[in-house]
XYZ file of C-alpha atoms in Angstrom:
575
model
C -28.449 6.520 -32.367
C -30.624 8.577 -34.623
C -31.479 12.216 -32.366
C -28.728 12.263 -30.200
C -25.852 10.585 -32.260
C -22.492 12.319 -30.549
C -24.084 11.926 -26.781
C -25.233 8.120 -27.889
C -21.689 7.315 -29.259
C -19.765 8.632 -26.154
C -22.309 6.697 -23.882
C -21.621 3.513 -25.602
C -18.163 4.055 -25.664
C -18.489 4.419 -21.689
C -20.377 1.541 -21.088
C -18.034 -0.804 -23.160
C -15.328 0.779 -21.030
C -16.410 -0.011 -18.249
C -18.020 -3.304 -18.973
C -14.403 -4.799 -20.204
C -13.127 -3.418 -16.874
C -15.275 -5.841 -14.819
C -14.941 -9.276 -16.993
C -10.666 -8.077 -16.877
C -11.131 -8.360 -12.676
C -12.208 -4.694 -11.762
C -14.452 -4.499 -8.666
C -14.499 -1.261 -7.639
C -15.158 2.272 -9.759
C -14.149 5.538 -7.654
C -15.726 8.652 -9.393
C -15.349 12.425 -9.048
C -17.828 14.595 -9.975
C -17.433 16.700 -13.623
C -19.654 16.879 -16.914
C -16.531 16.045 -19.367
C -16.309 12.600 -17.850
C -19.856 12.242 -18.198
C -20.153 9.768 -20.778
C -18.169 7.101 -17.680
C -19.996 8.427 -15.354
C -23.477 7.676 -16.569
C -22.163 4.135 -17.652
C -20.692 3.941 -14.243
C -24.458 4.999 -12.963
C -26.108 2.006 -15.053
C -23.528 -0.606 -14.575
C -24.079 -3.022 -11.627
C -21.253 -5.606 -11.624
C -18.573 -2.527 -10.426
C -18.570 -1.382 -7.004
C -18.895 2.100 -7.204
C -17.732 5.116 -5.090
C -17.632 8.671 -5.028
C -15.988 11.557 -3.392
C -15.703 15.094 -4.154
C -11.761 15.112 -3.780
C -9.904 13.540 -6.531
C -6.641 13.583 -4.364
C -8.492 11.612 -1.995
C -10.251 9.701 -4.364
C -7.011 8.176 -6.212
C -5.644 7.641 -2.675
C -9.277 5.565 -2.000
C -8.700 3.446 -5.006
C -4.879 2.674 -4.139
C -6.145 1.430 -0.556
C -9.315 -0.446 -2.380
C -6.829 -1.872 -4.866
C -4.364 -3.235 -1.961
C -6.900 -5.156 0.508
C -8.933 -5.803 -2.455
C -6.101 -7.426 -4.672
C -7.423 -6.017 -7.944
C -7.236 -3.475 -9.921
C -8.974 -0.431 -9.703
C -10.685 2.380 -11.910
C -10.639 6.090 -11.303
C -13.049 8.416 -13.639
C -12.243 12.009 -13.080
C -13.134 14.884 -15.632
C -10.848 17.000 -17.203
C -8.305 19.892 -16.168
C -6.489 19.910 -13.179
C -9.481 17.295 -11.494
C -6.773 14.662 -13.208
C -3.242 15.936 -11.923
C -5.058 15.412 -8.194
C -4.356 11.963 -9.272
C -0.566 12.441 -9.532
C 0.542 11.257 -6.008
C -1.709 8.720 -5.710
C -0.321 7.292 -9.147
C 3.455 7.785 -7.986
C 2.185 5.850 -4.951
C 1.078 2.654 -7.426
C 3.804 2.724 -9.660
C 6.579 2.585 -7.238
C 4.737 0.058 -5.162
C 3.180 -1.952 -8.248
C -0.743 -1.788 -7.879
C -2.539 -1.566 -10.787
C -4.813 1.499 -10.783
C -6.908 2.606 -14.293
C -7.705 6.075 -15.037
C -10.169 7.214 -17.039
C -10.064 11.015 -17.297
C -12.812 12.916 -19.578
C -10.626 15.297 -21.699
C -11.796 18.011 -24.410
C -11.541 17.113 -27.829
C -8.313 18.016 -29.953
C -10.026 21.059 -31.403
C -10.552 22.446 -28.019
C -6.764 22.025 -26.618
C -4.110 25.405 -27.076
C -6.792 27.571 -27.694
C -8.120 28.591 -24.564
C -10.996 26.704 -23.950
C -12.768 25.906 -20.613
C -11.102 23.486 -18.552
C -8.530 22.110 -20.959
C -5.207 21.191 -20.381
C -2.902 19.044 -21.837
C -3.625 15.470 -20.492
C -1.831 12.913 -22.481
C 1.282 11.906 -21.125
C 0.534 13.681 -17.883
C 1.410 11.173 -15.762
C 5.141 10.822 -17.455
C 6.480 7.419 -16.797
C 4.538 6.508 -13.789
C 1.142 5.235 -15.820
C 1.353 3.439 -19.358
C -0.679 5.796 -21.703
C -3.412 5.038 -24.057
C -4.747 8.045 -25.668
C -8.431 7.224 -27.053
C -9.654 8.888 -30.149
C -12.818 10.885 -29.552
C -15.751 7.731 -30.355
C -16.556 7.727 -33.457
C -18.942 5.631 -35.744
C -15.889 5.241 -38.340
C -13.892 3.364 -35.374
C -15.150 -0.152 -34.905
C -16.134 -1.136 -31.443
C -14.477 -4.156 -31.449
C -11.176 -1.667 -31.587
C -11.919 -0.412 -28.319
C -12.213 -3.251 -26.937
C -8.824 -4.788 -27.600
C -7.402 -1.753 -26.879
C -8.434 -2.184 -23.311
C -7.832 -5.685 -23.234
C -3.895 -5.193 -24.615
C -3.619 -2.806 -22.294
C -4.943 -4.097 -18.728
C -4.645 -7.567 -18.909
C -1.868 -8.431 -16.607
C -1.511 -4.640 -15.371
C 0.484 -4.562 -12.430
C 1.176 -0.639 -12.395
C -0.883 2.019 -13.783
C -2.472 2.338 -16.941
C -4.471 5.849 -17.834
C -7.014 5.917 -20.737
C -7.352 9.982 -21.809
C -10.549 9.804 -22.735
C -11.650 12.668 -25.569
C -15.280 13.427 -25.927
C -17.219 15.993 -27.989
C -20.271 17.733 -26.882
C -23.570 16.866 -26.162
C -22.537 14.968 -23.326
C -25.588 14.209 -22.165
C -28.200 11.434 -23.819
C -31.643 12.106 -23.757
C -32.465 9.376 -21.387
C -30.024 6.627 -19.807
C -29.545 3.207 -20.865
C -27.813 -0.130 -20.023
C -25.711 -1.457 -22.458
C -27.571 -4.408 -23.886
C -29.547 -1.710 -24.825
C -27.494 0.545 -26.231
C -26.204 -2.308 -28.519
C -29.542 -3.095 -29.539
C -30.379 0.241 -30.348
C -27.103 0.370 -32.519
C -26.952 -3.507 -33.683
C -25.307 -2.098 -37.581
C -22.255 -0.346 -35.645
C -22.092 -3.081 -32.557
C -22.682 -6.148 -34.662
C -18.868 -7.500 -35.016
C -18.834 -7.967 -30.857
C -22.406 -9.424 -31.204
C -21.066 -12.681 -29.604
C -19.166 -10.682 -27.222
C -22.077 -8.990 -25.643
C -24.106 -12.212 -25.359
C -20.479 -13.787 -22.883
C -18.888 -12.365 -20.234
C -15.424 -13.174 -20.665
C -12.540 -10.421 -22.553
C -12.968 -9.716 -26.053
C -9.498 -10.951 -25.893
C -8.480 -13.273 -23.180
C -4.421 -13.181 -23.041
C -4.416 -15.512 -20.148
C -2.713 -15.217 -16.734
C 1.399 -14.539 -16.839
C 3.062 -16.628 -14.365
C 6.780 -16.436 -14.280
C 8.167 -18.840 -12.151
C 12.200 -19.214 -12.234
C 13.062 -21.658 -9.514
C 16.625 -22.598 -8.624
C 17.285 -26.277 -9.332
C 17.730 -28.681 -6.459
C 21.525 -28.760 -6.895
C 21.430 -25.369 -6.563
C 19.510 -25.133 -3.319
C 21.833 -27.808 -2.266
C 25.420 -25.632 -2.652
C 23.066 -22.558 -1.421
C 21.793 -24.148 2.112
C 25.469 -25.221 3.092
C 26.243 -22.578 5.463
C 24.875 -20.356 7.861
C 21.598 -18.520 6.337
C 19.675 -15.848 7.542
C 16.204 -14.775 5.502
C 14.750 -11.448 5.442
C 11.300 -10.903 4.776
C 10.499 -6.992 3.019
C 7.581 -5.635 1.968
C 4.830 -8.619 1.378
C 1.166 -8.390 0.633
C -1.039 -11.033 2.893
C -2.231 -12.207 -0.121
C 1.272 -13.284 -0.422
C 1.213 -16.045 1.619
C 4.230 -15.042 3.835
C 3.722 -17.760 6.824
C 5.160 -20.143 4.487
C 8.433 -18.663 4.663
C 8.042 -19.560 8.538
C 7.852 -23.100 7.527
C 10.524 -22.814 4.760
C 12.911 -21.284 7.912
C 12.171 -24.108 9.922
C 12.690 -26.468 7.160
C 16.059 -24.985 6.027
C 17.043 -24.369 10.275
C 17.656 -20.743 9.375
C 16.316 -17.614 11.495
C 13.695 -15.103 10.044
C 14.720 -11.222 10.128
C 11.299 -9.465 9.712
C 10.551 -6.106 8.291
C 7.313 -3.863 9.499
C 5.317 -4.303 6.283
C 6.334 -8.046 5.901
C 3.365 -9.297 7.395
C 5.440 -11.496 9.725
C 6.634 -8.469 12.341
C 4.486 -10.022 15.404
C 4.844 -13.659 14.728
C 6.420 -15.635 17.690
C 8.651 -17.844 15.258
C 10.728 -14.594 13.566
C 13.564 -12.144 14.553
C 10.906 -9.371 14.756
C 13.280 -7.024 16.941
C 16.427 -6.896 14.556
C 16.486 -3.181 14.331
C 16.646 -2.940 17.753
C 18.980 -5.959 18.429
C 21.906 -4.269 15.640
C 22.248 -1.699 18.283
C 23.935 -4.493 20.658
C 27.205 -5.031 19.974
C 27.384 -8.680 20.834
C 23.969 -9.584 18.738
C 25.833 -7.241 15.719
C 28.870 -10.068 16.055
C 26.588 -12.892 16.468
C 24.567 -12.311 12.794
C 27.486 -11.201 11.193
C 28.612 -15.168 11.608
C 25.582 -15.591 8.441
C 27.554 -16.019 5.196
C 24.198 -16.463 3.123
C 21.077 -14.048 2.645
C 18.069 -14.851 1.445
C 15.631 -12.177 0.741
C 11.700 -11.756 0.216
C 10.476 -9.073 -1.418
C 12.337 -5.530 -0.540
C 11.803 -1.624 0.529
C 13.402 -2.059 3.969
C 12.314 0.164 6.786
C 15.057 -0.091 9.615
C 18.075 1.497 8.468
C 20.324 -0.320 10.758
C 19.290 -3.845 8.756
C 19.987 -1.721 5.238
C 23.387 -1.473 6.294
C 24.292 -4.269 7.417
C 23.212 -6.327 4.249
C 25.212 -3.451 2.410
C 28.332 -3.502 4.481
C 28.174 -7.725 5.168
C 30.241 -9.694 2.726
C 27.761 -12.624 2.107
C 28.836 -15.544 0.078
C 25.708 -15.931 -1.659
C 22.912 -13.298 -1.498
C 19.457 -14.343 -3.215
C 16.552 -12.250 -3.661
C 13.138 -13.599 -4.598
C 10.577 -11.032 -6.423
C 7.731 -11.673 -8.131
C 8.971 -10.187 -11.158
C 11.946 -8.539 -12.337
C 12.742 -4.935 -10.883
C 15.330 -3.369 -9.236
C 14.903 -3.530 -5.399
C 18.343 -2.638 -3.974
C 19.213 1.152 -3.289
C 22.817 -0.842 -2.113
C 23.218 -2.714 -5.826
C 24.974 -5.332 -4.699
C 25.636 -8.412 -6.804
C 22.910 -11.459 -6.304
C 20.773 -13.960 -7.904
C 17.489 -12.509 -8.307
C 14.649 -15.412 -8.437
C 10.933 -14.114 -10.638
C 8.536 -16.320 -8.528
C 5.702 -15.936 -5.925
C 6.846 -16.471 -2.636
C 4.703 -20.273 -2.779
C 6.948 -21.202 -5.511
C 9.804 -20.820 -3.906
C 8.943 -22.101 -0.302
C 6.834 -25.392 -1.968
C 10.548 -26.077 -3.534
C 12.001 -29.032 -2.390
C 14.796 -27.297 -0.131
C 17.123 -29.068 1.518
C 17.884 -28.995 5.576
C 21.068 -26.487 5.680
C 24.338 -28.274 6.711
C 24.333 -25.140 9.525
C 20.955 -25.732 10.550
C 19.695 -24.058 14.027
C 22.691 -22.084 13.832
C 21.464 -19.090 15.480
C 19.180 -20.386 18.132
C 20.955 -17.772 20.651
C 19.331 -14.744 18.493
C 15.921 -15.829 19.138
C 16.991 -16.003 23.666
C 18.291 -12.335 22.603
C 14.473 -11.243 20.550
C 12.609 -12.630 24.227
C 14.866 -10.377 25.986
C 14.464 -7.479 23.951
C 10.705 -8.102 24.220
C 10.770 -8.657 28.135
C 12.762 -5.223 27.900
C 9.972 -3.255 25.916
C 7.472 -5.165 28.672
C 9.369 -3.199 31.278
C 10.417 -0.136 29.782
C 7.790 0.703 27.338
C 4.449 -1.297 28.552
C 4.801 -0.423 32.454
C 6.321 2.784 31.380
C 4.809 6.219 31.077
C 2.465 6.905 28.288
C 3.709 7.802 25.046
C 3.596 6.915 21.410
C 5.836 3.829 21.724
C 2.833 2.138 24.589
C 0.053 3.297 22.375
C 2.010 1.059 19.392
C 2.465 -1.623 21.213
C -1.037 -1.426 22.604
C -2.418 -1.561 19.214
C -0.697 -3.857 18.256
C -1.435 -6.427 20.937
C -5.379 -5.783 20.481
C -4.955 -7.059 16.501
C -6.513 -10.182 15.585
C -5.434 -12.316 11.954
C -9.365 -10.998 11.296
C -8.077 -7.345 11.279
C -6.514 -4.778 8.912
C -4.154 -2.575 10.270
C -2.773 0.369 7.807
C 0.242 2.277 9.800
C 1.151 5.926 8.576
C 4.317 7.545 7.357
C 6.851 9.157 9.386
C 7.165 8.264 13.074
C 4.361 5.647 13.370
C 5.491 2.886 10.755
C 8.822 3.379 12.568
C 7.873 2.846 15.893
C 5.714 -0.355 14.795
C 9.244 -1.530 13.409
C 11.106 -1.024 16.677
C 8.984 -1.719 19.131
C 5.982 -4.069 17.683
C 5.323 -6.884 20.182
C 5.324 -10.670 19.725
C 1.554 -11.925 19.414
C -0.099 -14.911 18.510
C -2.462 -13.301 15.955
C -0.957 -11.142 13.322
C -3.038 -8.818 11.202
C -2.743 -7.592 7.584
C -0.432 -5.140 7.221
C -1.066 -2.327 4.871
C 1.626 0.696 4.266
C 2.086 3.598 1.604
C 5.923 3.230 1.301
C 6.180 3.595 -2.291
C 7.531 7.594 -2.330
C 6.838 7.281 1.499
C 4.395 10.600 1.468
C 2.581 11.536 4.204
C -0.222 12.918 2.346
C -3.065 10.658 1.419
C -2.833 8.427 4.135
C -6.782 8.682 5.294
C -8.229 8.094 2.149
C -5.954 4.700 1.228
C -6.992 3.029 4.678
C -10.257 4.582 3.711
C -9.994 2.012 0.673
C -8.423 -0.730 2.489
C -11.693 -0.606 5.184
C -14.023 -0.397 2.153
C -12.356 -3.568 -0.103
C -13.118 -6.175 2.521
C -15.632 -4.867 5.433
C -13.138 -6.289 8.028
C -12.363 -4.344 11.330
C -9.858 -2.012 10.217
C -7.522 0.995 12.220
C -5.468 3.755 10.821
C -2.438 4.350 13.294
C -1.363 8.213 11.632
C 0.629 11.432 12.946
C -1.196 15.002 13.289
C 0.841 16.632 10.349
C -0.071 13.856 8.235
C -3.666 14.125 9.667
C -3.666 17.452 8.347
C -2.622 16.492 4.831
C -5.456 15.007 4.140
C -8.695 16.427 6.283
C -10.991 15.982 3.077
C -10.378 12.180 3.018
C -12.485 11.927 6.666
C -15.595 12.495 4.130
C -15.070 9.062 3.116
C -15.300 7.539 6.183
C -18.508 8.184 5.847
C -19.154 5.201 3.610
C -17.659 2.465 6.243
C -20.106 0.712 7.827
C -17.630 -2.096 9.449
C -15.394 -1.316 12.742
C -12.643 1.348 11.234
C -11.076 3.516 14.159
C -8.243 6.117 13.084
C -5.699 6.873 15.861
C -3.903 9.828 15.560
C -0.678 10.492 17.475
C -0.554 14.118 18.357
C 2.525 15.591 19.492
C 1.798 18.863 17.772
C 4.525 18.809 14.759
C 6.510 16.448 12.665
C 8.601 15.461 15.866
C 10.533 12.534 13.694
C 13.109 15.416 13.002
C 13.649 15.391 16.763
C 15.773 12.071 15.207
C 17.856 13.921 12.960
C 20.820 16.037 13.028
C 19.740 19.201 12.092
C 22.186 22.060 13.398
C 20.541 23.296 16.363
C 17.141 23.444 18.028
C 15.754 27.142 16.945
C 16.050 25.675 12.885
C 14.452 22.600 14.182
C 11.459 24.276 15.524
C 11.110 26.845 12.949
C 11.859 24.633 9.405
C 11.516 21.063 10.483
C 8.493 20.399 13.453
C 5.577 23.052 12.150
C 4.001 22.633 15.703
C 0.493 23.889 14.979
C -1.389 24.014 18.366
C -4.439 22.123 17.130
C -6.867 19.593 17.569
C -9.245 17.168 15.873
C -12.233 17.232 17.722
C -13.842 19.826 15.731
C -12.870 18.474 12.491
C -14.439 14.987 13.651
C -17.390 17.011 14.782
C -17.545 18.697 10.834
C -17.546 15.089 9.088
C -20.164 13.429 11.781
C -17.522 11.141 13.340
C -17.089 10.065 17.132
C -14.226 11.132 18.661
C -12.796 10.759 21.922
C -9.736 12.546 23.364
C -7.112 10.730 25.460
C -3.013 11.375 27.538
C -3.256 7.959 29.521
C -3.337 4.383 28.772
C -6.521 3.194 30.693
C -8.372 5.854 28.500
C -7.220 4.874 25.380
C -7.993 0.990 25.434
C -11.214 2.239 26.470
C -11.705 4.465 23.777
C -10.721 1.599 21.706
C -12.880 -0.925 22.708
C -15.886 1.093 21.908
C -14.750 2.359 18.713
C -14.155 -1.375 17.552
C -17.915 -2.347 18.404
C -19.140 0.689 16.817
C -20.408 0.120 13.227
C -18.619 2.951 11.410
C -15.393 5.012 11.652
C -14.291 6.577 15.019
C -11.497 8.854 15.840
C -9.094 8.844 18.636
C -6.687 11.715 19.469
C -3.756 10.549 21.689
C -2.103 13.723 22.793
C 1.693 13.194 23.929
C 4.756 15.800 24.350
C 6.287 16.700 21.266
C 10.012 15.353 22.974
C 8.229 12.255 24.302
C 8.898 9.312 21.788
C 11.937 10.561 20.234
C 13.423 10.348 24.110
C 12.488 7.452 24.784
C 13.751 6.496 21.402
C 16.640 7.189 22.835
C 16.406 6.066 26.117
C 15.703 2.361 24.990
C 18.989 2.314 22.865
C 20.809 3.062 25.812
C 19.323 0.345 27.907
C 19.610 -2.351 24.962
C 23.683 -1.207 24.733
C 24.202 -1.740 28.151
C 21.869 -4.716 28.580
């Protein structure tokens, strides 16, 4: 570290980064081009146990690492350089931190000498991510700072992460070493300064190892005892498949109590739930019949059927337990309840009890077949629309697939109308802050994580939001189809009361009159076009044998699923 001892330092300081990264769990890197992050990128460039992946847009690329992050089950790192390159991150991080994935930023920043005082490129970086990433400000590296410093920084700060972290990251020019080198050998090359984590670099465990946190708080058997004596009913929220949600199935059958199942709760196909509940609280009779349940037992939370949210607000339940794997607030209702801290096998390994009301509402799962033999009728032999195309898709999943379903209309239509299968896929959903931008790039990251056959389900608007992200398909190499619904505007306010139809056209639908064959055409994708059923499972076949990503464009009236929205809600009244 003799010629070059500024660019040396910062390199090392890089490479112990990221090394500590991959013994705390990291797999994956995602990097944006820029020269003030150069000292991560370069030890990105030479380190071989990360993943790595690159992409020009850093509001796609934090959206890549949430979706690598979710199928991946890991936490991620994101190296962006300085400036505004780092405030790209912002939605993606709002994304993480509502929905608790652990993402690590590492943005290249200017030294403190080079902030306020007009200098290229610099903006004020710490703290830029207010309360939605925990913030550890680096010094710039320094031989006066002991390596071994850094280290536990890191350590203190990731181990355990389940939300964001960001690591400002200050560096001083050069930037760029004469030649580049792994780390062993930049330790060698520096054994006086790197000598007190000698042992350290001859391991590959943490410099500090803090262990895993499990918090476990189980309810005694007594207490499962007074709990189970009545009539139940368990809800299933948002789950991850890592999870390990069918054992609530056998926990339900165990305890005699039905399953109400969310979209995103991995459980929304399975024959043994109540998958149409949304649906069903629109009959009156099936509204008395579940309103009989004096006891509520919840997984998880972030509901997506509004007609369920109010009845667990407006229900006076007895006893109303939630179970969460740690403690947060996941209730916009704040009602009173025992909240559980455990993993979902905690709780269903418990040794439950059978309820003293077991099988009690065996007539709700005669009602779910009807429902279902009702979407057969009215929605499967019915003319083509958004609703089939769901429903389709759905019924072509395998447990081998991933399936990551948009914001807006499509995540709601899954939730109404999803069928009952025997194979269930994994369920993947950005329903954090619920944004419709960045919705190609996170299935972009859920495809890359685990090389399984993978499909985007996403509307045109939301399409739009995020055209740069289709450069990242580019990098799949399994199955990964993206299906956007067309209907030329954000036709979910077609649902809502605003005042009259000339503000709903103008303010709320932004129809836009285009298409996405030439934008396919721009990124090197196959695309096929297609209005009627026969064409689209077609379409779909040969996109899931293809090695790479395809898109489809299903192009339906902009009135079509919101009336038969409402067409089905008349039929399940009367029926």
């Amino acid at each position: 570290m003799q010629t070059q001892p500024t660019s040396d330092i910062n390199l090392l300081w890089g490479a112990l980064i990221l090394e500590e990264l991959a013994r705390l769990g990291v797999k994956h890197v995602c990097m944006a081009p820029g020269s003030r992050s150069t000292p991560l990128t370069l030890a990105a460039a030479a380190q071989h146990k990360l993943e790595r992946h690159m992409h020009f847009d850093e509001r796609g690329l934090g959206f890549m690492a949430l979706g690598l992050a979710k199928s991946s089950n890991s936490p991620v790192a994101i190296v962006t350089t300085s400036g505004t390159a780092v405030a790209n991150l912002y939605p993606a991080i709002v994304e993480a931190w509502l929905t608790q994935v652990p993402l690590i930023v590492l943005s290249g920043d200017r030294p403190p000498e080079l902030i306020g005082c007009g200098a290229n490129q610099a903006i004020i970086q710490p703290a830029i991510f207010a309360d939605y990433a925990k913030q550890v400000n680096l010094p710039t590296p320094d031989l006066a700072i002991s390596p071994n410093t850094l280290l536990t920084t890191i350590d203190e700060a990731v181990a355990n992460l389940q939300q964001p972290v960001h690591f400002n990251c200050m560096y001083r020019e050069p930037l760029y070493p004469s030649e580049l080198e792994s780390l062993p050998a930049l330790i060698a090359s520096s054994a006086s300064y790197t000598q007190p984590i000698s042992e350290w670099a001859n391991h590959s465990h943490p410099y500090t190892d803090y262990g895993q946190v499990s918090c476990n708080n189980l309810p005694s058997e007594d207490t499962m005892m007074r709990f189970v004596h009545g009539k139940g009913i368990i809800v299933v929220g948002t789950l991850s498949p890592h999870d390990n949600p069918s054992l609530i199935i056998e926990l339900s059958q165990k305890l005699g109590w039905p399953v109400v199942t969310d979209a995103q709760s991995q459980l929304r196909q399975h024959p043994s739930v109540i998958g149409h509940i949304d649906q069903l609280m629109l009959h009156p009779k099936a509204t008395k019949f579940v309103e009989q349940a004096d006891r509520l037992l919840v997984f998880g939370g972030r509901f997506i059927s509004k007609r369920l949210i109010s009845f667990i607000a407006q229900h006076q339940w007895h006893s109303y337990w939630q179970v969460l794997p740690n403690q947060q607030r996941l209730d916009p209702n704040h009602q009173s309840k025992r909240i559980w801290q455990a993993s979902v096998s905690a709780i269903c390994n418990a040794p439950w009890p059978r309820s003293s009301s077991a099988n009690w509402a065996l007539p709700l799962i005669e009602m779910n077949q009807q429902l279902e033999a009702l979407f057969t009728q009215h929605i499967d032999q019915s003319s083509f629309g958004e609703p089939q195309v769901v429903r389709q898709l759905a019924k072509a999943q395998t447990s081998n697939h991933q399936w990551f379903i948009g914001n807006s209309l499509p995540v709601r239509l899954y939730d109404m109308f999803s069928p009952i299968t025997c194979e269930t896929p994994h369920i993947y959903t950005n329903r954090g802050a619920s944004g419709i931008d960045g919705l190609i790039a996170t299935s972009c990251g859920m495809a890359l994580a685990t090389q399984q056959p993978s499909t985007l389900l996403i509307g045109d608007i939301s399409s739009l939001h995020d055209l740069n992200s289709l450069a990242i398909c580019k990098q799949i190499t399994n199955p990964f189809v993206i299906v956007v619904l067309n209907n030329d505007g954000g036709n979910i306010f077609n649902l809502l009361p605003v005042p009259n139809e000339a503000v709903r056209d103008e303010f709320y639908r932004l129809s836009h009159g285009l298409e996405f064959g030439y934008a396919a055409a721009m990124f090197g994708l196959p695309y096929n076009q297609v209005d009627c059923l026969s064409s689209f499972n077609e379409a779909y076949t040969d996109a899931m044998a293809y090695a790479g990503t395809s898109v489809i464009e299903v192009n339906v009236g902009p009135n079509q699923a919101s009336d038969q929205i409402k067409l089905i809600a008349q039929w399940v009244k009367q029926h």
